[in-house]
XYZ file of C-alpha atoms in Angstrom:
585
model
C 139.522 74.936 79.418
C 137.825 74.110 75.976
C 136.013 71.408 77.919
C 135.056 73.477 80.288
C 133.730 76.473 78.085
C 131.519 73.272 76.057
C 130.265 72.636 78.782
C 129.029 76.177 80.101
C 127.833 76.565 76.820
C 125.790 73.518 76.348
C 124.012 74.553 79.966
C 123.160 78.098 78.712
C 122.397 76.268 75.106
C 119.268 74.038 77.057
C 118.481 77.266 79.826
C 117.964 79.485 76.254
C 115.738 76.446 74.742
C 113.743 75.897 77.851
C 112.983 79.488 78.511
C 112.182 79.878 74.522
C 110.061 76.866 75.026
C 108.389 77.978 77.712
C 107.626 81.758 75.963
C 106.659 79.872 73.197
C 103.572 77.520 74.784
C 102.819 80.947 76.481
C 102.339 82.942 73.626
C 100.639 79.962 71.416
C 98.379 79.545 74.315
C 97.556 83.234 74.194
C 96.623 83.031 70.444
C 94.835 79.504 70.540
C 94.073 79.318 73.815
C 91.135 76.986 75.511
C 88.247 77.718 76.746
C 88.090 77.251 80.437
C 84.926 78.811 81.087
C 82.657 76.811 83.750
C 79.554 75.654 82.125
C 76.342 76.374 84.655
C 74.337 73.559 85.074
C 70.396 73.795 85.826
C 69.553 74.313 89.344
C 72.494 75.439 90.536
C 73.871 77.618 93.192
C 76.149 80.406 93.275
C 78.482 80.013 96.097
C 79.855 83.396 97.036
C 83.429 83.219 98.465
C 85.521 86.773 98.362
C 88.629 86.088 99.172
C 90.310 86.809 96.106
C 88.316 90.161 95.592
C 90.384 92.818 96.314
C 88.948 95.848 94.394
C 86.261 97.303 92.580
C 88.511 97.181 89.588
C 91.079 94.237 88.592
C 92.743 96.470 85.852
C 93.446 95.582 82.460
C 96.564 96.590 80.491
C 98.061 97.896 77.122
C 100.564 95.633 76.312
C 99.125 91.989 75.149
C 101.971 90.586 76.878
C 101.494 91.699 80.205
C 97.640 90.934 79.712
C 99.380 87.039 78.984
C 101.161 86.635 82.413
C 98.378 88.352 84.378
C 95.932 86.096 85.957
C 93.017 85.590 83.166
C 90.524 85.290 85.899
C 91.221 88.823 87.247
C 87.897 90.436 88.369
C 86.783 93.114 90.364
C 83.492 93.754 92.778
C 81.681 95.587 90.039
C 82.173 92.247 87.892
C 80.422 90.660 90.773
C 77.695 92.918 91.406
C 76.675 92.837 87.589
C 77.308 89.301 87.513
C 74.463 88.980 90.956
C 72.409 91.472 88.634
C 72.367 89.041 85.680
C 71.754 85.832 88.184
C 68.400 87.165 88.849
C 67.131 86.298 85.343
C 69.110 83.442 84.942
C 66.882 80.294 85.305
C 70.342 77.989 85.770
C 70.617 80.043 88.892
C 68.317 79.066 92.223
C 69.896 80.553 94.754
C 73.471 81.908 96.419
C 75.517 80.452 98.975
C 77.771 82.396 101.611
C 79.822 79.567 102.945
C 82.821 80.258 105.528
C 83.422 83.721 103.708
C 86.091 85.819 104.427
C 87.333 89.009 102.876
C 89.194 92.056 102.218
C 86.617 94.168 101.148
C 85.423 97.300 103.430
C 82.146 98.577 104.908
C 80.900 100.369 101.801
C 81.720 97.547 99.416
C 79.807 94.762 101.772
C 77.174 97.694 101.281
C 76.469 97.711 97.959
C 76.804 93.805 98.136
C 74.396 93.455 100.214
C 72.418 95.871 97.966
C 72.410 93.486 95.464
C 71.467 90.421 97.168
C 68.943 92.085 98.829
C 67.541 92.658 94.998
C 68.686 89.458 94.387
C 66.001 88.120 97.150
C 63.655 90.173 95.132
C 63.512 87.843 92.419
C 62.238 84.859 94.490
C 65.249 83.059 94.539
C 67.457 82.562 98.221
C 70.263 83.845 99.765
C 71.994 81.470 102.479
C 74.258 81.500 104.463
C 77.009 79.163 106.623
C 79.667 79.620 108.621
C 82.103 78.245 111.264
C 82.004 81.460 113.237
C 81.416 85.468 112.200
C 83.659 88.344 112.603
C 81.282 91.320 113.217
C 82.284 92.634 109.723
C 81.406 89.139 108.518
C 78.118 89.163 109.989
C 77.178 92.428 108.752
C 77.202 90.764 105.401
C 75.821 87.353 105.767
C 73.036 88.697 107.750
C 71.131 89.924 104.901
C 70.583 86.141 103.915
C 67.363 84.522 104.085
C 68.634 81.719 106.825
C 71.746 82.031 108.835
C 73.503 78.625 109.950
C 75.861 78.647 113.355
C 78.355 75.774 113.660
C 77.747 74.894 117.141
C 81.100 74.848 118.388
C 82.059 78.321 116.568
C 80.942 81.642 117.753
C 79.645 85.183 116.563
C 81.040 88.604 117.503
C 78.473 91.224 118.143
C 79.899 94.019 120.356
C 80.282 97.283 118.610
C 82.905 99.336 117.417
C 86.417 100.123 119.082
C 89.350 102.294 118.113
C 92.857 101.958 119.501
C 95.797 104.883 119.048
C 99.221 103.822 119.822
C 101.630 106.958 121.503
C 105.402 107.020 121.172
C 105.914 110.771 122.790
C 107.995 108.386 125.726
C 109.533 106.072 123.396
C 111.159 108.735 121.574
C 112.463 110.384 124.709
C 113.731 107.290 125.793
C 115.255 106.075 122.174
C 116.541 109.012 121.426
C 114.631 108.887 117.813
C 112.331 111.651 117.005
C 109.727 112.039 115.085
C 109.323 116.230 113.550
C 105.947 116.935 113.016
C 104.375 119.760 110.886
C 101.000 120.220 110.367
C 97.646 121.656 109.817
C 94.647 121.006 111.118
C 93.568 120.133 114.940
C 91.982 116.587 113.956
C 94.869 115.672 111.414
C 95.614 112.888 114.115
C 97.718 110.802 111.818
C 101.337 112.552 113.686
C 99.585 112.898 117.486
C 101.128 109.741 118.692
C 104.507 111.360 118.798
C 103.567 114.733 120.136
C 101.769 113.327 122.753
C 101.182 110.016 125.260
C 97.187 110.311 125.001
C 94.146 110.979 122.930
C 93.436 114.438 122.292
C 89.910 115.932 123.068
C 89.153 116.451 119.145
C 90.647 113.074 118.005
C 88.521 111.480 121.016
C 85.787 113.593 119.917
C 86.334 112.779 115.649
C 86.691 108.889 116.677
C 83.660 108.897 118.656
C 81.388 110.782 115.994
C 82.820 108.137 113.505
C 82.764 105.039 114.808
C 78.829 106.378 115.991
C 77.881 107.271 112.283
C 78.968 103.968 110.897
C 77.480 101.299 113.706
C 74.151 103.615 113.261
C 74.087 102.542 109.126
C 75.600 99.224 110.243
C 72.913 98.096 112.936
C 70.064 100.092 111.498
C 70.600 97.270 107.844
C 71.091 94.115 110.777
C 67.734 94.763 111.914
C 66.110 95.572 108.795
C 67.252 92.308 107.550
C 66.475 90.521 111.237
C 63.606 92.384 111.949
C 65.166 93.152 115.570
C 64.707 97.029 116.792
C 67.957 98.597 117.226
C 67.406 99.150 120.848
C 67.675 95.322 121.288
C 70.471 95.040 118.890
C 72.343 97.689 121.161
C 71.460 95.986 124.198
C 72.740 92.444 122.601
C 75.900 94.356 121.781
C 76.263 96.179 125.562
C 76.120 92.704 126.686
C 77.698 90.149 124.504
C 74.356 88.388 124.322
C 75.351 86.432 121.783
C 78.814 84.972 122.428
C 77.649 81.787 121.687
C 75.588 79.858 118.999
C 72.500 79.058 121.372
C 73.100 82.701 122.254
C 72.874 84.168 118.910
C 70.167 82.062 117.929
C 67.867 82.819 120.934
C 68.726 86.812 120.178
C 67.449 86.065 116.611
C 70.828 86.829 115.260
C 70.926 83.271 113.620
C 67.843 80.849 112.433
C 70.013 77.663 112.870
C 73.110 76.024 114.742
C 74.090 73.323 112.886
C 77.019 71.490 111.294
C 77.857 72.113 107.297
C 76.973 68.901 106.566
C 73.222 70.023 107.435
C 73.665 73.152 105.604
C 74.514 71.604 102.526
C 71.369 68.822 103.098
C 68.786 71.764 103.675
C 70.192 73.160 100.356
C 69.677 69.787 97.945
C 66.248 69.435 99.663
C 65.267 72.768 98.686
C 66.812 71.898 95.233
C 64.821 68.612 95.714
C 67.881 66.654 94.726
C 68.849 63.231 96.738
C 70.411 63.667 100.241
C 73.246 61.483 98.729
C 73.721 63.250 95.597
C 75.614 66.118 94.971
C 74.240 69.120 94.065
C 75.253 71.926 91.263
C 77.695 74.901 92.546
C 79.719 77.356 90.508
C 81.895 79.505 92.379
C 81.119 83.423 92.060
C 84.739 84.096 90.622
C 83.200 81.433 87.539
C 80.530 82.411 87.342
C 81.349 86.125 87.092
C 84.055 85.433 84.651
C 80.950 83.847 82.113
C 78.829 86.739 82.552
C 81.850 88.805 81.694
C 83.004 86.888 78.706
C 79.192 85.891 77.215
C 77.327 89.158 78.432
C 75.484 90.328 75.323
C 77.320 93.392 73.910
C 75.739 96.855 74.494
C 74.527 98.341 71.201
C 74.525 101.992 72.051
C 77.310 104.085 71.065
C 76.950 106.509 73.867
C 79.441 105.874 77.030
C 80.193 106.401 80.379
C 83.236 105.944 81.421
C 84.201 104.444 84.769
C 87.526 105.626 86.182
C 88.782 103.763 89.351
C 90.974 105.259 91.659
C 92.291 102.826 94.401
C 94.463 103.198 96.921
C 97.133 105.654 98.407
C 98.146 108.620 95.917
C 101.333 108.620 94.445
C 103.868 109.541 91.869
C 104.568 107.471 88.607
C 102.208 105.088 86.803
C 100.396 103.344 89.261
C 98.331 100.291 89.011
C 95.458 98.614 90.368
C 96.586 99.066 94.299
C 97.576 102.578 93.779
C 97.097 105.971 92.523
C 99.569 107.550 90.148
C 99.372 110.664 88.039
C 100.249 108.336 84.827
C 97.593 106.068 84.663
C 94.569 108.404 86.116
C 95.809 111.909 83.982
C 95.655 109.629 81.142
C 92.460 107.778 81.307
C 90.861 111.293 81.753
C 92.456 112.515 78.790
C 91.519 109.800 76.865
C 88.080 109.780 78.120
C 87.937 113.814 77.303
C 88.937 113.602 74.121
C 87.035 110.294 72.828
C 83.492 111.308 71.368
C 81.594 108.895 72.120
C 82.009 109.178 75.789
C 79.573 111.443 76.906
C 80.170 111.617 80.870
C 82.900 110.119 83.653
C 82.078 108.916 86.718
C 85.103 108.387 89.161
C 85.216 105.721 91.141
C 87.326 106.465 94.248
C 88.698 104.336 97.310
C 91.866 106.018 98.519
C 93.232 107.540 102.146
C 94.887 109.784 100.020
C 98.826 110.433 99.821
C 100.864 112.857 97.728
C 99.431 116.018 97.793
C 101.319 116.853 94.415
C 100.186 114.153 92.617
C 96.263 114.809 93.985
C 96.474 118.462 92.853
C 97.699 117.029 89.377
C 94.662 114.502 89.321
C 92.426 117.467 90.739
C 93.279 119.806 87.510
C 92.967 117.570 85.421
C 89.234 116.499 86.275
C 89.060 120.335 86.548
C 89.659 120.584 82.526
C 87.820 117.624 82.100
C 84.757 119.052 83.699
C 84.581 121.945 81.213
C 84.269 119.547 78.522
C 81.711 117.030 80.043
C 80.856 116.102 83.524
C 82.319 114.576 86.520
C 80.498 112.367 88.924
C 82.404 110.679 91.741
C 81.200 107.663 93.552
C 83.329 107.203 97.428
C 83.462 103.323 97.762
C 84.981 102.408 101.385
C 87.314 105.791 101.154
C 87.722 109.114 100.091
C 89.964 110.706 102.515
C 92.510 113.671 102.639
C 93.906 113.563 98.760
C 91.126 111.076 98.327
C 88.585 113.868 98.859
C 91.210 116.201 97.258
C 90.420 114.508 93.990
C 86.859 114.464 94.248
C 85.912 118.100 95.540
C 85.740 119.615 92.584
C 83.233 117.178 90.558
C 79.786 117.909 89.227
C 78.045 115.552 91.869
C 79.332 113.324 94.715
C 77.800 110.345 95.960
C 79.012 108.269 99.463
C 77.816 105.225 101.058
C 76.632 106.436 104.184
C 79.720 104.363 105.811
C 82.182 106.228 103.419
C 84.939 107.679 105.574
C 85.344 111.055 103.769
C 86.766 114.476 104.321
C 90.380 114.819 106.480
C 90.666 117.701 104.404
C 93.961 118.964 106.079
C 98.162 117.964 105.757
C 100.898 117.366 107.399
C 104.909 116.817 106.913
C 106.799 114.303 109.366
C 110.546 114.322 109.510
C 112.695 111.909 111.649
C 115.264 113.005 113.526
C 117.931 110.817 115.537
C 120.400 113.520 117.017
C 119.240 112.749 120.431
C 119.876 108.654 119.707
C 123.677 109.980 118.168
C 124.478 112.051 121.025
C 123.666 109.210 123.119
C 126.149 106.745 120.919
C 128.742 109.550 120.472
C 127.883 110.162 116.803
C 128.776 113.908 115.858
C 127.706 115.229 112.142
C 128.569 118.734 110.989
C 127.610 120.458 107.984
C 129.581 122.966 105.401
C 127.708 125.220 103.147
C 128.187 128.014 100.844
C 124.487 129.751 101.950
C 122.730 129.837 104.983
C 119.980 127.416 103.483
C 121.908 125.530 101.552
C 121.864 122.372 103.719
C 118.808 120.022 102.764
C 117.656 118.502 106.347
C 119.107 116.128 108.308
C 118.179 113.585 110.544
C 121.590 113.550 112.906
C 121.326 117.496 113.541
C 118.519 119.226 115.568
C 116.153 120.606 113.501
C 116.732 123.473 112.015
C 114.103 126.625 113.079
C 114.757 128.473 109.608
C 113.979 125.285 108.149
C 110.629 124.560 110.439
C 109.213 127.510 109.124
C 109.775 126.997 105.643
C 108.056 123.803 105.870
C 105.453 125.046 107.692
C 105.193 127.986 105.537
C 104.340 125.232 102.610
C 101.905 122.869 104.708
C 100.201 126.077 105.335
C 100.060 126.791 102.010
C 98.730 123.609 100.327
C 96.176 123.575 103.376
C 94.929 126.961 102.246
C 94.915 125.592 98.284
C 93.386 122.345 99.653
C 90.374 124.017 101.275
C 90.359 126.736 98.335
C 89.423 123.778 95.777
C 86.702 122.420 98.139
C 85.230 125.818 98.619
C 84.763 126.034 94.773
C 83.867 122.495 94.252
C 81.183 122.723 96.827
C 80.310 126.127 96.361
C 81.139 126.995 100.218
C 82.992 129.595 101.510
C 86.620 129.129 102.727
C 85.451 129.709 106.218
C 82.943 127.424 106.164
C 84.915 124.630 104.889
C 87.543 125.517 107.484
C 85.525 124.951 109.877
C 84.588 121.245 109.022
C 88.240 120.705 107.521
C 90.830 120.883 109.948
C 91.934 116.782 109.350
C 88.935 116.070 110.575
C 87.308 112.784 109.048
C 83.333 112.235 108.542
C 81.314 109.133 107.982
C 79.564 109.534 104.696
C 75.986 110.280 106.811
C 77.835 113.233 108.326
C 79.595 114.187 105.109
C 75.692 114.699 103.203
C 74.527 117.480 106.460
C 77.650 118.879 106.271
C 77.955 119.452 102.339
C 80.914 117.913 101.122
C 78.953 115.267 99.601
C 75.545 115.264 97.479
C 73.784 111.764 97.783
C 74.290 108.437 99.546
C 74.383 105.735 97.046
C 76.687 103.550 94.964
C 78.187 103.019 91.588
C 75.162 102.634 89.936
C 73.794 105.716 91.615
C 76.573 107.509 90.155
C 76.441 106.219 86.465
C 72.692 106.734 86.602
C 73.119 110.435 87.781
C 75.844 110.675 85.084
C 74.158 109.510 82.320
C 71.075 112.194 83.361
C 73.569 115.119 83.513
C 75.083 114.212 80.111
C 70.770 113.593 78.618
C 71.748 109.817 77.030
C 69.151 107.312 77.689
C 70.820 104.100 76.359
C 74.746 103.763 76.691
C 77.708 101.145 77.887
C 80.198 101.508 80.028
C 84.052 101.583 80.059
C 86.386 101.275 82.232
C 89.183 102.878 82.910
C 92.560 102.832 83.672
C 94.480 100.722 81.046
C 98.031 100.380 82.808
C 101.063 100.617 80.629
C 103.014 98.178 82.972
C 105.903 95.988 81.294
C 106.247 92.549 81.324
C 109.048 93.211 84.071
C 106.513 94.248 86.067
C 104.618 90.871 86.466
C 107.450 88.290 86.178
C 108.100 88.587 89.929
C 104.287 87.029 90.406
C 105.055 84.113 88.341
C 104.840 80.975 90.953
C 108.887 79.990 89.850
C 109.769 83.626 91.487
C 108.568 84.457 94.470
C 109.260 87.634 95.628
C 111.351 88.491 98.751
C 108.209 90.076 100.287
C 106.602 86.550 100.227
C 109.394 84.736 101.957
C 109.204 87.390 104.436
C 105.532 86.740 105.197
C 106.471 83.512 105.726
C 109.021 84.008 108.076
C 107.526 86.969 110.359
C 103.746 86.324 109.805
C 101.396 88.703 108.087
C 100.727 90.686 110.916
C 104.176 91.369 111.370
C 104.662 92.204 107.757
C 101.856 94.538 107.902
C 103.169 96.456 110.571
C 106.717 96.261 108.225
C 104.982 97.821 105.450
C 103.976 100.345 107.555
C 107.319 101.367 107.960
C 108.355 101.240 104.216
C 105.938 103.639 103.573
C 106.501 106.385 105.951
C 110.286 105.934 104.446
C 108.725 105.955 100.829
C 106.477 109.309 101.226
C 107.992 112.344 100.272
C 107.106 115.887 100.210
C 103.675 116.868 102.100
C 101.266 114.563 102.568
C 97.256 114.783 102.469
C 96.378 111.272 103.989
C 94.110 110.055 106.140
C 95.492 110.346 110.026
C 94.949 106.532 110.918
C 94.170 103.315 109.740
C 90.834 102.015 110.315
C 90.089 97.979 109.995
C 86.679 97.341 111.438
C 86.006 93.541 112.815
C-alpha cells in the first residue's frame, strides 16, 4: 500500500509541475511576450478573407488573465473597416483581394463593407475579386470589386430571395406533444407553426414586404457597381440567366472566367512583379491587428463611447455572443458617470429575447439619456427586445437592410398530456390554493392559468409599445398599428418612423458627436466582460468541449437545428424576439 500511495503521489507530483509549468510560460509570455505582428511589405495586397469575423465587436475583458487565454488576435468588423480606412493612405498598400471568401456576417455588415471599399476604390487603388463559385450573399459583396473572376467549372447564384416556414399543427396531433401558445400581435409569427399547417395572410403579407425591401437595396448597389439597370438584373434573376460562368459573364455579372492561377498572374502584372515570383499579401486579420496595435493615439480628451450589443437578450453577464443585463447596465453606467465621455452611441445586432432583461437595458439608457445622449446604430438586427432597447434613444440610424421593429411578445409552453395519455402516464396534483400549482407539462392546461399569462403578455405588449410611443414621439395607436410582431426592413422602418436615418456606425458617432457639440474626440468601446478564467479554459485546444464532438458527430446543420432546441428549453418568462430566423443565400 505504501508503494502504491508513492506512486499516486509521484503522478500527481509531475501533473502539479506540468500544469505549474505550463501557467508559468503562459504568464511569462504575457509579461515578455513577442512581437508577432506581420510586417507589410511595399506593394502589397490586402487579401480580405472573413471567416473568422463574427461581430462588430470581439470584446475585451477585466481580468488580465482571461485577456491571456483569449485569442490575442481577436478583432471585430469595426477593426476592419478602420483598418480599410487607414489602407487608403497607406503607400505599402496597392490594392485588396477577395479570394474564395466566405462568411458569417449579415446583409447590413457586407453593407457597410462594401461602403468602405467602395471609398477604398476612391483612392485609386483596386479592389478584386476571385472565387470558385458565389452564394448570392457572396456576390452581393464581391460585386463591388473592380474585376470579378469566375472559375470556369464553379457557378454563381443569382435568383432572388425565398422564405420557407415549417408547420407542426399535425405533428403535434399526431405526437401527442403540444406546443401552448400565448401571444400578442397578428404578425408575431415566431409560434404560428403550431397553431396552424399554413402561412397566414399577414405573415405571407410581412414576408413578402421584407424580403421586397431588402432585394430592392440589394439589387439597386449590384447595378450601381455593374452598371446593369435593375430591370435586367430582375429579369437575370426570373430566369437564372446566369447559372453558369459563360452565363454570368455574358449578363455582365462577372468580367472574367478563369482559373486562380490567372487571378493571381493578372495581380503581379498589375504589381509589375515577375510571373514567377511571388508577390506581397498580408491577410486582413494582420493587417488589422497592426493598425490596431500601431494606430497613432487620439489626442483629444473628449469621447464617444461605443456600446455593442450582440445577440439574443438575456439574463446574467453576457459576453460577446449575447446580451446580458451585467455587462450592458454596466458599461452604461460607467460611460454615464466618466467625464470625459461626452455621448454613447449603441451599437445593436440582436433578435431580441428576455423581455425583462430588455426593459432593464431600456431604463437604464433611459437615465443615461438625461445625462448625455443616446444614439443607436441597427447593424444586421434590431428586432423585438432588440428594438425594445433602442426605442427610446435620442436618434436611430438603420441600414436600409436592417430587419427592425417585431415590436410585439409572446409566451410558449409545452405540453405532453396528450403523448402521456397515449403511453398511460397519469400525473395529479395536490395543493393548498387554487393557484398554487406552477404549470405543468403532463396536465392540460390550465384556463385560470391561460389567462394569467395572457393577462401579462398583454401587459408587457402594452409597456412595450408605451416606450416606443415616447421614444418616437408617436401615439400608442399609431405605433399599434405598425407593431403587432410585425418586422420591417430598415427602408420601411425610416417612412414608418421607428427609425431616423439610414446609415452606419460612423453615421451614428458622427451624429453623436454633433448632438454632444465636440469637434475632435476618440472612441471607446464598450463592454469590458468580467468573465473568469473558468470561462475560457473549455476553448483551450487540450479541451474540447462536448458541443464540438457533437458537431463532429451530427454535422453542423444538425447541431444548428439542436441548438435550436436548447434554447426554446433555456428561455424563460415572456419573450420579445424576433418570430423567425432569417439566413439569406
Amino acid at each position: 500500500m505504501k508503494f502504491l500511495g508513492n506512486v499516486i503521489a509521484t503522478v500527481i507530483g509531475i501533473f502539479v509541475f506540468m500544469m505549474l509549468f505550463f501557467f508559468g510560460v503562459i504568464f511569462i509570455s504575457a509579461i515578455f511576450g513577442s512581437d508577432d505582428t506581420v510586417s507589410v511589405k511595399s506593394d502589397s495586397v490586402i487579401e480580405l478573407n472573413l471567416k473568422e469575423i463574427k461581430n462588430d465587436y470581439a470584446g475585451k475583458y477585466k481580468d488580465p488573465w482571461v485577456s491571456v487565454f483569449s485569442d490575442k488576435k481577436g478583432i471585430g468588423l469595426t477593426d476592419v473597416l478602420n483598418a480599410i480606412e487607414a489602407a487608403k493612405t497607406d503607400d505599402n498598400i496597392k490594392g485588396i483581394s477577395i479570394l474564395n471568401d466566405e462568411s458569417s456576417l449579415g446583409l447590413a455588415q457586407y453593407k457597410d463593407l462594401r461602403n468602405a471599399l467602395e471609398s477604398f476604390k476612391k483612392s485609386g487603388k483596386f479592389v478584386w475579386a476571385y472565387a470558385n463559385t458565389y452564394s448570392q450573399k457572396e456576390y452581393y459583396l464581391n460585386s463591388v470589386a473592380n474585376t470579378i473572376y469566375l472559375n470556369p467549372a464553379g457557378d454563381l447564384d443569382f435568383k432572388g430571395l425565398s422564405s420557407e416556414v415549417m408547420f407542426f399543427k399535425d405533428f403535434q396531433d399526431k405526437s401527442g406533444i403540444h406546443m401552448e401558445v400565448i401571444r400578442h400581435g397578428k404578425y408575431k409569427s415566431a409560434v404560428e407553426p403550431f397553431l396552424d399547417n399554413k402561412m397566414s395572410d399577414a405573415n405571407r403579407e410581412q414576408i413578402t414586404a421584407l424580403l421586397s425591401s431588402i432585394w430592392a437595396t440589394v439589387s439597386a448597389d449590384i447595378s450601381k457597381s455593374r452598371n446593369i439597370p435593375l430591370p435586367k438584373l430582375n429579369e437575370i434573376a426570373n430566369g437564372l440567366l446566369a447559372r453558369t460562368p459563360e452565363m454570368a459573364k455574358q449578363q455582365h455579372l462577372v468580367d472574367i472566367v478563369a482559373y486562380e492561377d490567372v487571378y493571381h498572374d493578372a495581380i503581379r502584372k498589375a504589381l509589375k512583379v515577375d510571373k514567377d515570383e511571388d508577390y506581397n499579401k498580408i491577410s486582413i486579420s494582420d493587417y488589422t491587428q497592426n493598425h490596431v496595435t500601431t494606430a497613432l493615439a487620439n489626442s483629444a480628451t473628449d469621447q464617444i463611447a461605443i456600446i455593442y450589443a450582440q445577440g439574443e437578450i438575456g439574463s446574467g453577464e453576457g459576453d460577446v455572443n449575447t446580451i446580458g443585463e451585467g455587462s450592458m447596465r454596466r458599461s452604461l453606467q460607467e460611460a454615464r458617470k466618466n467625464d470625459d465621455v461626452k455621448a454613447i452611441v449603441l451599437r445593436i445586432d440582436s433578435p431580441g429575447g428576455s423581455a425583462l432583461t430588455s426593459d432593464l437595458i431600456w431604463r437604464e439608457i433611459e437615465i443615461t439619456k438625461k445625462v448625455k445622449p443616446v444614439v443607436v446604430s441597427m447593424g444586421n438586427y434590431a428586432a423585438s427586445g432588440g428594438y425594445y432597447i433602442a426605442c427610446n434613444a435620442n436618434k436611430i440610424f438603420a441600414e436600409n437592410n436592417t430587419i427592425t421593429g417585431s415590436i410585439g411578445v409572446f409566451g410558449m409552453l409545452p405540453n405532453f398530456s396528450p403523448l402521456a395519455n397515449k403511453l398511460g402516464i397519469n400525473s395529479e396534483q395536490v395543493k393548498t390554493h387554487e393557484n398554487a400549482a406552477n404549470y405543468s407539462p403532463f396536465l392540460p392546461v390550465d384556463e385560470k392559468f391561460k389567462a394569467f399569462t395572457l393577462e401579462g403578455v398583454e401587459k408587457i405588449y402594452n409597456t412595450f409599445v408605451t416606450h416606443v410611443a415616447e421614444g418616437r414621439k408617436m401615439t400608442f395607436a399609431q405605433v399599434d398599428s405598425i407593431a403587432q410582431g410585425r418586422v420591417w426592413s430598415g427602408t420601411e422602418a425610416l417612412k414608418i418612423g421607428l427609425v431616423d436615418k439610414i446609415g452606419g456606425l460612423n453615421d451614428a458617432i458622427a451624429e453623436a458627436a454633433r448632438i454632444a457639440k465636440v469637434k475632435k474626440y476618440s472612441t471607446q468601446n464598450y463592454p469590458e466582460y468580467e468573465k473568469t478564467l473558468n470561462d475560457l479554459l473549455g476553448n483551450l485546444p487540450f479541451a474540447k468541449s462536448k458541443e464540438a464532438f457533437i458537431k463532429e458527430e451530427i454535422g453542423e446543420e444538425n447541431y444548428l437545428l439542436l441548438e435550436q432546441v436548447k434554447k426554446f428549453q433555456k428561455q424563460k418568462g415572456v419573450q420579445a424576439i424576433l418570430p423567425y430566423g432569417i439566413n439569406i443565400y
